[in-house]
Tab-separated table of C-alpha atoms and ligand atoms in Angstrom:
chain	number	residue	atom	x	y	z
A	1	MET	CA	10.521	-0.500	-20.258
A	2	VAL	CA	8.766	-2.867	-22.620
A	3	GLY	CA	6.223	-1.901	-25.271
A	4	ARG	CA	4.277	-3.203	-28.226
A	5	ILE	CA	3.992	-1.366	-31.526
A	6	VAL	CA	0.340	-0.562	-32.111
A	7	ASP	CA	0.708	1.804	-35.034
A	8	TRP	CA	3.686	1.551	-37.346
A	9	ASN	CA	3.681	3.758	-40.351
A	10	PHE	CA	7.113	3.574	-41.818
A	11	GLY	CA	6.355	6.021	-44.635
A	12	GLU	CA	6.015	8.807	-42.105
A	13	ARG	CA	8.521	7.154	-39.764
A	14	LEU	CA	6.058	7.252	-36.942
A	15	LEU	CA	6.023	4.506	-34.388
A	16	ARG	CA	3.453	4.477	-31.641
A	17	VAL	CA	4.218	2.048	-28.880
A	18	VAL	CA	2.178	1.298	-25.813
A	19	CYS	CA	4.531	0.662	-22.957
A	20	GLY	CA	4.419	-1.725	-20.050
A	21	LEU	CA	0.661	-1.974	-19.934
A	22	PRO	CA	-1.400	-5.106	-19.614
A	23	GLU	CA	-3.733	-5.994	-22.464
A	24	LYS	CA	-6.820	-4.356	-20.938
A	25	ASP	CA	-5.063	-0.962	-20.712
A	26	LEU	CA	-3.718	-0.943	-24.256
A	27	GLU	CA	-6.193	1.636	-25.517
A	28	THR	CA	-5.305	4.147	-22.845
A	29	GLY	CA	-1.556	3.917	-23.387
A	30	ILE	CA	-0.074	7.300	-24.252
A	31	PRO	CA	3.721	6.921	-24.462
A	32	ILE	CA	5.020	7.030	-28.035
A	33	PHE	CA	8.237	6.762	-29.975
A	34	TRP	CA	8.781	9.338	-32.673
A	35	ILE	CA	11.300	8.572	-35.370
A	36	THR	CA	12.486	11.116	-37.898
A	37	GLU	CA	15.392	11.036	-40.315
A	38	GLU	CA	17.555	12.787	-37.744
A	39	GLU	CA	16.415	11.497	-34.412
A	40	THR	CA	14.515	8.908	-32.490
A	41	VAL	CA	12.886	10.049	-29.306
A	42	PHE	CA	10.522	8.752	-26.702
A	43	ARG	CA	7.736	10.858	-25.212
A	44	ASP	CA	6.749	9.779	-21.731
A	45	VAL	CA	3.249	10.134	-20.237
A	46	ASP	CA	4.286	13.390	-18.548
A	47	GLY	CA	5.154	14.864	-21.949
A	48	SER	CA	8.958	14.802	-21.537
A	49	TRP	CA	11.123	13.702	-24.469
A	50	TYR	CA	14.162	11.422	-24.337
A	51	PRO	CA	16.717	10.624	-27.051
A	52	LEU	CA	17.006	6.931	-27.978
A	53	LYS	CA	19.651	4.848	-29.714
A	54	TRP	CA	17.861	3.181	-32.590
A	55	LYS	CA	19.452	-0.114	-33.496
A	56	TYR	CA	17.310	-1.061	-36.495
A	57	GLY	CA	17.654	0.372	-39.971
A	58	ASP	CA	14.899	0.655	-42.540
A	59	GLU	CA	14.089	-3.015	-42.084
A	60	GLU	CA	11.683	-5.244	-40.424
A	61	LEU	CA	9.744	-3.389	-37.719
A	62	GLN	CA	5.995	-3.732	-37.908
A	63	THR	CA	2.817	-3.459	-35.933
A	64	GLY	CA	2.701	-6.085	-33.196
A	65	ASP	CA	6.472	-6.223	-32.539
A	66	VAL	CA	7.459	-5.952	-28.879
A	67	LEU	CA	10.386	-3.704	-28.005
A	68	THR	CA	12.371	-2.876	-24.883
A	69	ILE	CA	13.986	0.445	-24.111
A	70	GLY	CA	16.983	-0.124	-21.827
A	71	GLN	CA	18.099	2.368	-19.192
A	72	ASP	CA	20.885	3.381	-21.567
A	73	GLY	CA	18.242	4.373	-24.155
A	74	LYS	CA	18.952	1.420	-26.424
A	75	ILE	CA	15.979	-0.219	-28.096
A	76	SER	CA	15.895	-3.942	-28.719
A	77	ARG	CA	13.222	-6.122	-30.261
A	78	ASN	CA	12.074	-9.106	-28.190
A	79	TYR	CA	9.189	-10.335	-30.326
A	80	SER	CA	8.711	-10.120	-34.046
A	81	ALA	CA	5.067	-10.334	-35.100
A	82	ASP	CA	6.353	-11.669	-38.404
A	83	SER	CA	7.784	-14.848	-36.914
A	84	GLY	CA	4.828	-15.546	-34.630
A	85	GLU	CA	7.218	-17.388	-32.316
A	86	VAL	CA	8.584	-16.198	-28.996
A	87	ASP	CA	11.186	-17.340	-26.450
A	88	ILE	CA	10.303	-16.914	-22.788
A	89	PHE	CA	13.632	-17.023	-20.908
A	90	VAL	CA	12.609	-17.718	-17.336
A	91	THR	CA	16.131	-17.451	-15.944
A	92	ASN	CA	19.739	-17.621	-17.124
A	93	HIS	CA	20.706	-19.745	-14.105
A	94	CYS	CA	21.110	-23.513	-14.400
A	95	ASN	CA	21.687	-26.507	-12.143
A	96	SER	CA	23.990	-28.082	-14.771
A	97	ASN	CA	27.095	-26.602	-16.365
A	98	CYS	CA	27.243	-28.277	-19.785
A	99	VAL	CA	30.582	-28.053	-21.525
A	100	MET	CA	28.965	-27.103	-24.843
A	101	CYS	CA	26.366	-24.632	-23.490
A	102	PRO	CA	25.983	-21.655	-25.866
A	103	LEU	CA	25.673	-19.388	-22.818
A	104	SER	CA	28.916	-18.617	-20.992
A	105	GLU	CA	29.378	-19.532	-17.338
A	106	THR	CA	29.542	-15.816	-16.522
A	107	VAL	CA	26.145	-15.171	-18.092
A	108	ARG	CA	24.649	-18.205	-16.338
A	109	ARG	CA	25.814	-16.918	-12.961
A	110	GLN	CA	24.865	-13.261	-13.435
A	111	GLU	CA	22.544	-11.712	-10.889
A	112	GLN	CA	19.193	-10.824	-12.555
A	113	LYS	CA	17.847	-8.231	-10.194
A	114	TYR	CA	15.006	-6.671	-12.171
A	115	TYR	CA	14.673	-9.361	-14.795
A	116	LEU	CA	11.511	-11.037	-13.510
A	117	ARG	CA	9.671	-7.734	-13.415
A	118	TRP	CA	10.650	-7.143	-17.044
A	119	LEU	CA	9.625	-10.703	-17.958
A	120	TRP	CA	6.128	-10.248	-16.514
A	121	ASP	CA	5.699	-6.962	-18.405
A	122	PHE	CA	6.870	-8.716	-21.560
A	123	ILE	CA	4.521	-11.685	-21.203
A	124	CYS	CA	1.581	-9.410	-20.372
A	125	ILE	CA	2.059	-7.234	-23.424
A	126	LEU	CA	2.521	-10.068	-25.938
A	127	PRO	CA	-0.481	-10.491	-28.251
A	128	ASP	CA	-2.505	-13.554	-27.270
A	129	ASP	CA	-2.407	-15.011	-30.791
A	130	VAL	CA	1.343	-15.834	-30.714
A	131	GLU	CA	1.675	-19.073	-32.664
A	132	TYR	CA	4.442	-20.822	-30.756
A	133	ILE	CA	6.014	-20.298	-27.340
A	134	ASN	CA	9.386	-21.728	-26.266
A	135	ILE	CA	9.866	-21.680	-22.519
A	136	THR	CA	13.585	-21.795	-21.932
A	137	GLY	CA	16.595	-20.648	-19.888
A	138	GLY	CA	19.163	-21.497	-18.304
A	139	GLU	CA	17.032	-24.106	-16.632
A	140	PRO	CA	13.498	-22.655	-16.611
A	141	THR	CA	12.197	-24.891	-13.797
A	142	LEU	CA	14.940	-23.806	-11.410
A	143	ARG	CA	12.920	-21.121	-9.591
A	144	LYS	CA	10.006	-23.424	-9.007
A	145	LYS	CA	7.466	-20.907	-7.709
A	146	ASP	CA	8.087	-18.318	-10.441
A	147	PHE	CA	8.111	-21.010	-13.083
A	148	LEU	CA	4.748	-22.422	-11.976
A	149	GLU	CA	3.185	-18.946	-11.838
A	150	ILE	CA	4.447	-18.132	-15.325
A	151	LEU	CA	3.191	-21.463	-16.653
A	152	GLU	CA	-0.249	-20.864	-15.162
A	153	TYR	CA	-0.456	-17.396	-16.730
A	154	LEU	CA	0.706	-18.646	-20.137
A	155	LYS	CA	-1.854	-21.440	-20.058
A	156	GLY	CA	-4.662	-18.972	-19.354
A	157	LYS	CA	-3.640	-16.323	-21.886
A	158	PHE	CA	-2.366	-18.261	-24.900
A	159	ARG	CA	-5.186	-20.730	-25.448
A	160	TYR	CA	-4.436	-21.512	-29.077
A	161	SER	CA	-0.611	-21.393	-29.081
A	162	GLY	CA	1.804	-24.315	-29.396
A	163	PHE	CA	4.207	-24.757	-26.485
A	164	GLN	CA	7.633	-26.219	-25.923
A	165	LEU	CA	9.525	-26.442	-22.635
A	166	LEU	CA	13.311	-26.724	-22.994
A	167	THR	CA	14.468	-28.304	-19.759
A	168	ASN	CA	17.267	-30.621	-18.672
A	169	GLY	CA	14.488	-32.670	-17.046
A	170	ARG	CA	16.292	-33.078	-13.719
A	171	SER	CA	13.640	-31.378	-11.606
A	172	LEU	CA	10.957	-33.587	-13.194
A	173	ALA	CA	12.466	-36.590	-11.408
A	174	ASP	CA	10.579	-35.257	-8.386
A	175	GLU	CA	7.065	-36.647	-8.875
A	176	MET	CA	5.441	-34.124	-6.549
A	177	PHE	CA	6.894	-31.220	-8.494
A	178	LEU	CA	5.955	-32.881	-11.780
A	179	GLU	CA	2.370	-33.138	-10.577
A	180	GLN	CA	2.326	-29.369	-9.918
A	181	VAL	CA	3.868	-28.705	-13.336
A	182	LEU	CA	1.311	-30.853	-15.138
A	183	GLU	CA	-1.539	-29.034	-13.391
A	184	GLN	CA	-0.376	-25.789	-15.017
A	185	THR	CA	0.896	-27.216	-18.295
A	186	PRO	CA	-0.859	-25.937	-21.440
A	187	ARG	CA	-2.415	-28.565	-23.684
A	188	GLY	CA	-0.061	-30.142	-26.229
A	189	MET	CA	3.153	-29.064	-24.473
A	190	ARG	CA	6.296	-30.625	-25.909
A	191	PHE	CA	8.960	-31.360	-23.289
A	192	ALA	CA	12.356	-31.087	-25.031
A	193	ILE	CA	15.060	-32.733	-22.933
A	194	PRO	CA	18.754	-33.221	-23.729
A	195	LEU	CA	20.217	-36.671	-23.155
A	196	HIS	CA	23.922	-36.544	-23.944
A	197	ALA	CA	24.640	-40.282	-23.784
A	198	SER	CA	23.334	-43.504	-22.294
A	199	ARG	CA	26.505	-43.912	-20.223
A	200	VAL	CA	26.258	-42.217	-16.851
A	201	MET	CA	29.898	-41.105	-16.862
A	202	VAL	CA	29.656	-39.531	-20.331
A	203	HIS	CA	26.368	-37.710	-19.654
A	204	ASP	CA	27.463	-36.446	-16.222
A	205	GLY	CA	30.887	-35.515	-17.648
A	206	ILE	CA	29.179	-33.277	-20.230
A	207	THR	CA	26.773	-31.648	-17.750
A	208	GLN	CA	29.554	-31.421	-15.117
A	209	ALA	CA	26.826	-32.319	-12.608
A	210	LYS	CA	27.093	-35.616	-10.789
A	211	GLY	CA	23.803	-37.499	-10.632
A	212	SER	CA	22.318	-35.571	-13.578
A	213	PHE	CA	21.918	-38.670	-15.789
A	214	ARG	CA	19.933	-40.464	-13.088
A	215	GLN	CA	17.618	-37.444	-12.643
A	216	THR	CA	17.140	-36.750	-16.360
A	217	ASP	CA	16.428	-40.429	-17.006
A	218	ARG	CA	13.865	-40.436	-14.174
A	219	GLY	CA	12.327	-37.179	-15.461
A	220	ILE	CA	11.853	-38.643	-18.953
A	221	ARG	CA	10.342	-41.860	-17.572
A	222	ASN	CA	7.972	-39.891	-15.315
A	223	LEU	CA	6.748	-37.770	-18.220
A	224	LEU	CA	6.216	-40.775	-20.461
A	225	LYS	CA	4.346	-42.554	-17.679
A	226	GLN	CA	1.993	-39.538	-17.587
A	227	GLY	CA	1.437	-39.756	-21.350
A	228	GLN	CA	3.288	-36.501	-22.069
A	229	LYS	CA	4.917	-35.556	-25.383
A	230	VAL	CA	8.696	-35.908	-24.945
A	231	GLU	CA	11.364	-34.892	-27.448
A	232	ILE	CA	14.890	-36.134	-26.701
A	233	ARG	CA	17.749	-33.926	-27.872
A	234	VAL	CA	21.285	-35.161	-28.403
A	235	VAL	CA	23.770	-32.323	-28.941
A	236	ILE	CA	26.727	-33.925	-30.696
A	237	SER	CA	30.320	-33.063	-29.774
A	238	ARG	CA	33.655	-34.887	-29.531
A	239	LYS	CA	32.582	-35.893	-25.997
A	240	ASN	CA	29.653	-38.104	-27.050
A	241	ILE	CA	30.048	-38.817	-30.760
A	242	ALA	CA	31.526	-42.276	-30.153
A	243	TYR	CA	28.443	-43.310	-28.133
A	244	LEU	CA	25.690	-42.196	-30.511
A	245	THR	CA	24.706	-45.684	-31.616
A	246	GLU	CA	24.383	-47.034	-28.113
A	247	THR	CA	22.503	-43.901	-27.046
A	248	ALA	CA	20.006	-44.548	-29.849
A	249	ALA	CA	19.698	-48.189	-28.720
A	250	HIS	CA	19.106	-46.985	-25.142
A	251	ILE	CA	16.329	-44.630	-26.281
A	252	VAL	CA	14.639	-47.356	-28.303
A	253	SER	CA	14.588	-49.851	-25.455
A	254	ASN	CA	13.976	-47.495	-22.506
A	255	TYR	CA	11.741	-44.749	-23.904
A	256	PRO	CA	9.923	-46.426	-26.816
A	257	ARG	CA	6.983	-43.988	-26.614
A	258	VAL	CA	9.126	-40.905	-27.041
A	259	PHE	CA	7.570	-38.342	-29.453
A	260	CYS	CA	10.780	-37.712	-31.453
A	261	VAL	CA	14.568	-37.515	-31.249
A	262	ASN	CA	16.570	-34.578	-32.547
A	263	LEU	CA	20.285	-34.895	-33.248
A	264	ILE	CA	21.797	-31.440	-32.955
A	265	GLY	CA	24.968	-29.746	-34.218
A	266	MET	CA	26.603	-27.372	-31.736
A	267	GLU	CA	26.275	-23.589	-31.640
A	268	MET	CA	29.831	-22.364	-31.040
A	269	MET	CA	29.106	-19.648	-28.514
A	270	GLY	CA	29.594	-19.228	-24.770
A	271	SER	CA	31.143	-22.281	-23.105
A	272	ALA	CA	31.209	-24.192	-26.420
A	273	ALA	CA	33.372	-21.477	-27.989
A	274	VAL	CA	35.760	-21.405	-25.046
A	275	ARG	CA	36.236	-25.195	-25.213
A	276	ARG	CA	36.106	-25.521	-28.995
A	277	GLU	CA	39.397	-27.438	-29.279
A	278	GLU	CA	38.102	-30.318	-27.165
A	279	LEU	CA	34.532	-30.257	-28.545
A	280	TRP	CA	34.414	-29.409	-32.229
A	281	VAL	CA	33.817	-32.025	-34.910
A	282	ASP	CA	33.007	-30.824	-38.434
A	283	TYR	CA	29.530	-31.616	-39.776
A	284	PRO	CA	30.415	-34.249	-42.415
A	285	GLU	CA	32.150	-36.307	-39.715
A	286	VAL	CA	29.233	-35.783	-37.329
A	287	PHE	CA	26.750	-36.967	-39.939
A	288	LYS	CA	28.883	-40.025	-40.769
A	289	ARG	CA	28.784	-41.096	-37.116
A	290	ALA	CA	25.121	-40.129	-36.638
A	291	GLU	CA	23.791	-42.116	-39.580
A	292	ALA	CA	23.761	-45.468	-37.758
A	293	ALA	CA	21.909	-43.877	-34.808
A	294	VAL	CA	19.324	-42.396	-37.187
A	295	LYS	CA	18.767	-45.814	-38.760
A	296	ILE	CA	18.199	-47.477	-35.374
A	297	LEU	CA	15.657	-44.872	-34.322
A	298	ILE	CA	13.752	-44.910	-37.618
A	299	ALA	CA	13.711	-48.707	-37.690
A	300	HIS	CA	11.861	-48.573	-34.367
A	301	GLY	CA	9.286	-46.082	-35.592
A	302	ILE	CA	10.764	-43.034	-33.854
A	303	ASP	CA	10.745	-39.713	-35.735
A	304	VAL	CA	14.202	-38.165	-36.116
A	305	GLN	CA	15.339	-34.719	-37.177
A	306	LEU	CA	18.792	-33.257	-37.757
A	307	TYR	CA	19.108	-29.719	-36.374
A	308	ASN	CA	21.810	-27.237	-37.448
A	309	PHE	CA	23.269	-29.457	-40.202
A	310	PRO	CA	24.226	-27.872	-43.572
A	311	LEU	CA	22.801	-30.002	-46.389
A	312	CYS	CA	26.169	-30.674	-48.030
A	313	ALA	CA	27.270	-32.530	-44.885
A	314	VAL	CA	24.251	-34.850	-45.069
A	315	LYS	CA	23.612	-37.750	-47.507
A	316	LYS	CA	20.916	-36.710	-49.969
A	317	GLY	CA	18.502	-39.430	-48.836
A	318	TYR	CA	18.473	-37.843	-45.357
A	319	TRP	CA	17.827	-34.245	-46.481
A	320	PRO	CA	14.155	-34.324	-45.444
A	321	LEU	CA	15.369	-34.840	-41.857
A	322	ALA	CA	17.748	-31.850	-41.945
A	323	VAL	CA	15.374	-29.032	-41.013
A	324	LYS	CA	16.077	-25.304	-41.076
A	325	SER	CA	16.483	-24.966	-37.331
A	326	ILE	CA	18.596	-21.832	-36.883
A	327	THR	CA	16.697	-18.635	-36.013
A	328	ASP	CA	16.668	-16.348	-39.084
A	329	TYR	CA	18.790	-13.538	-37.709
A	330	LYS	CA	21.569	-15.964	-36.663
A	331	VAL	CA	21.865	-17.792	-40.023
A	332	ARG	CA	24.989	-17.320	-42.143
A	333	TYR	CA	26.459	-19.011	-45.224
A	334	MET	CA	30.048	-19.460	-46.352
A	335	PRO	CA	31.155	-17.456	-49.449
A	336	ALA	CA	31.231	-20.678	-51.526
A	337	CYS	CA	27.533	-21.209	-50.763
A	338	ASP	CA	26.658	-18.583	-53.386
A	339	ASP	CA	27.380	-21.227	-56.027
A	340	CYS	CA	25.204	-23.816	-54.358
A	341	ARG	CA	22.009	-24.982	-56.022
A	342	VAL	CA	20.278	-25.825	-52.733
A	343	LYS	CA	21.137	-22.710	-50.707
A	344	GLU	CA	17.439	-21.781	-50.553
A	345	ILE	CA	16.528	-24.944	-48.693
A	346	CYS	CA	19.751	-25.280	-46.663
A	347	GLY	CA	19.692	-24.174	-43.011
A	348	GLY	CA	23.263	-22.763	-43.155
A	349	PHE	CA	25.353	-22.065	-40.057
A	350	PHE	CA	25.141	-20.129	-36.831
A	351	ALA	CA	26.951	-16.800	-37.278
A	352	SER	CA	29.229	-17.702	-34.356
A	353	THR	CA	30.066	-21.170	-35.748
A	354	LYS	CA	30.841	-19.762	-39.168
A	355	HIS	CA	33.094	-17.143	-37.700
A	356	LEU	CA	34.979	-19.408	-35.255
A	357	MET	CA	35.194	-22.757	-37.029
A	358	LYS	CA	35.023	-21.821	-40.728
A	359	PRO	CA	33.313	-25.130	-41.573
A	360	GLU	CA	34.082	-26.836	-44.845
A	361	VAL	CA	31.316	-26.672	-47.474
A	362	LYS	CA	30.793	-28.542	-50.734
A	363	PRO	CA	28.370	-26.522	-52.877
A	364	VAL	CA	25.806	-28.706	-54.590
A	365	ARG	CA	25.814	-28.049	-58.346
B	401	SF4	S1	27.340	-25.330	-49.832
B	401	SF4	FE1	26.430	-23.907	-48.375
B	401	SF4	S2	24.301	-23.625	-49.071
B	401	SF4	FE2	25.117	-25.455	-50.081
B	401	SF4	S3	24.510	-27.156	-48.807
B	401	SF4	FE3	26.568	-26.560	-48.156
B	401	SF4	S4	26.261	-25.093	-46.511
B	401	SF4	FE4	24.324	-25.294	-47.589
């Protein structure tokens, strides 16, 4: 069951949540959560009470947050009104099987029996003034019909939100499908597409999907031909680090009207964590190899950003490119970071990467 907090008074520890109702029914919603020092319970519309497992402490909850109560009674938060940004996971399934995917193969193959029903409830109950919406997966375009219906609904409801679609771009090689997508696409959509290398063998080796380079390349060209905003993402690992410069040269000469290019450090979770020995390169080494690629892109007027890079791994002159890209609740710092003068503006590490790889840091003093 999914619900949105409409009245959060932490002083009295009272939380009123309207559950699973579309916007127009919000005022008639009766179900509530009641939180006391000793217990957290849920009162259903028929007046019955259920115990819940409350996962949050005294922190963060506020009016506008969207929560889900699982069948096991656990509550999780799916939208924080504070951040104003939301991820819409259309599916966990994917038509590629990237070696450094932060989802595990098991998760990507899991059956999602009731998930779509939950997703529709979730989208319906979100406030319509959400600032930014990331449509993601798995590969969100995989279930074409559901994807198009969701896109159409989002376009109608969130008229003033920014949008980003994270896709591997393969399905957009099909011009007829692309036409349907563009009919439903909200204004200003950014299509964020990973290109792992300009060499077919390297790209397809990383996605473990033969023919994926050809499709992604076609998808990017089709979007650019239609005047769409395309962001190219290069996730850097041992598999493609040696080809970064030629990948940048490929982007410059084949997709000159691309909106921006983001060079991205890995999140060591899921498949990436399992294969860490063959994939991991520490950030200072990654930056050293990425610098030439950055220069090529900038020299051709293409905007570049560095995602997931700690500042001490990046030359000072490039700090403005190293954005804080890790979602707040996943950010961690190494113990030595406490002595660092720039901790406030540094994006830190993914919790999983810190834990698994123990990256080297050089506090700035
Ligand atoms: S020492 Fe820590 S806080 Fe400072 S730049 Fe490096 S990672 Fe960031």
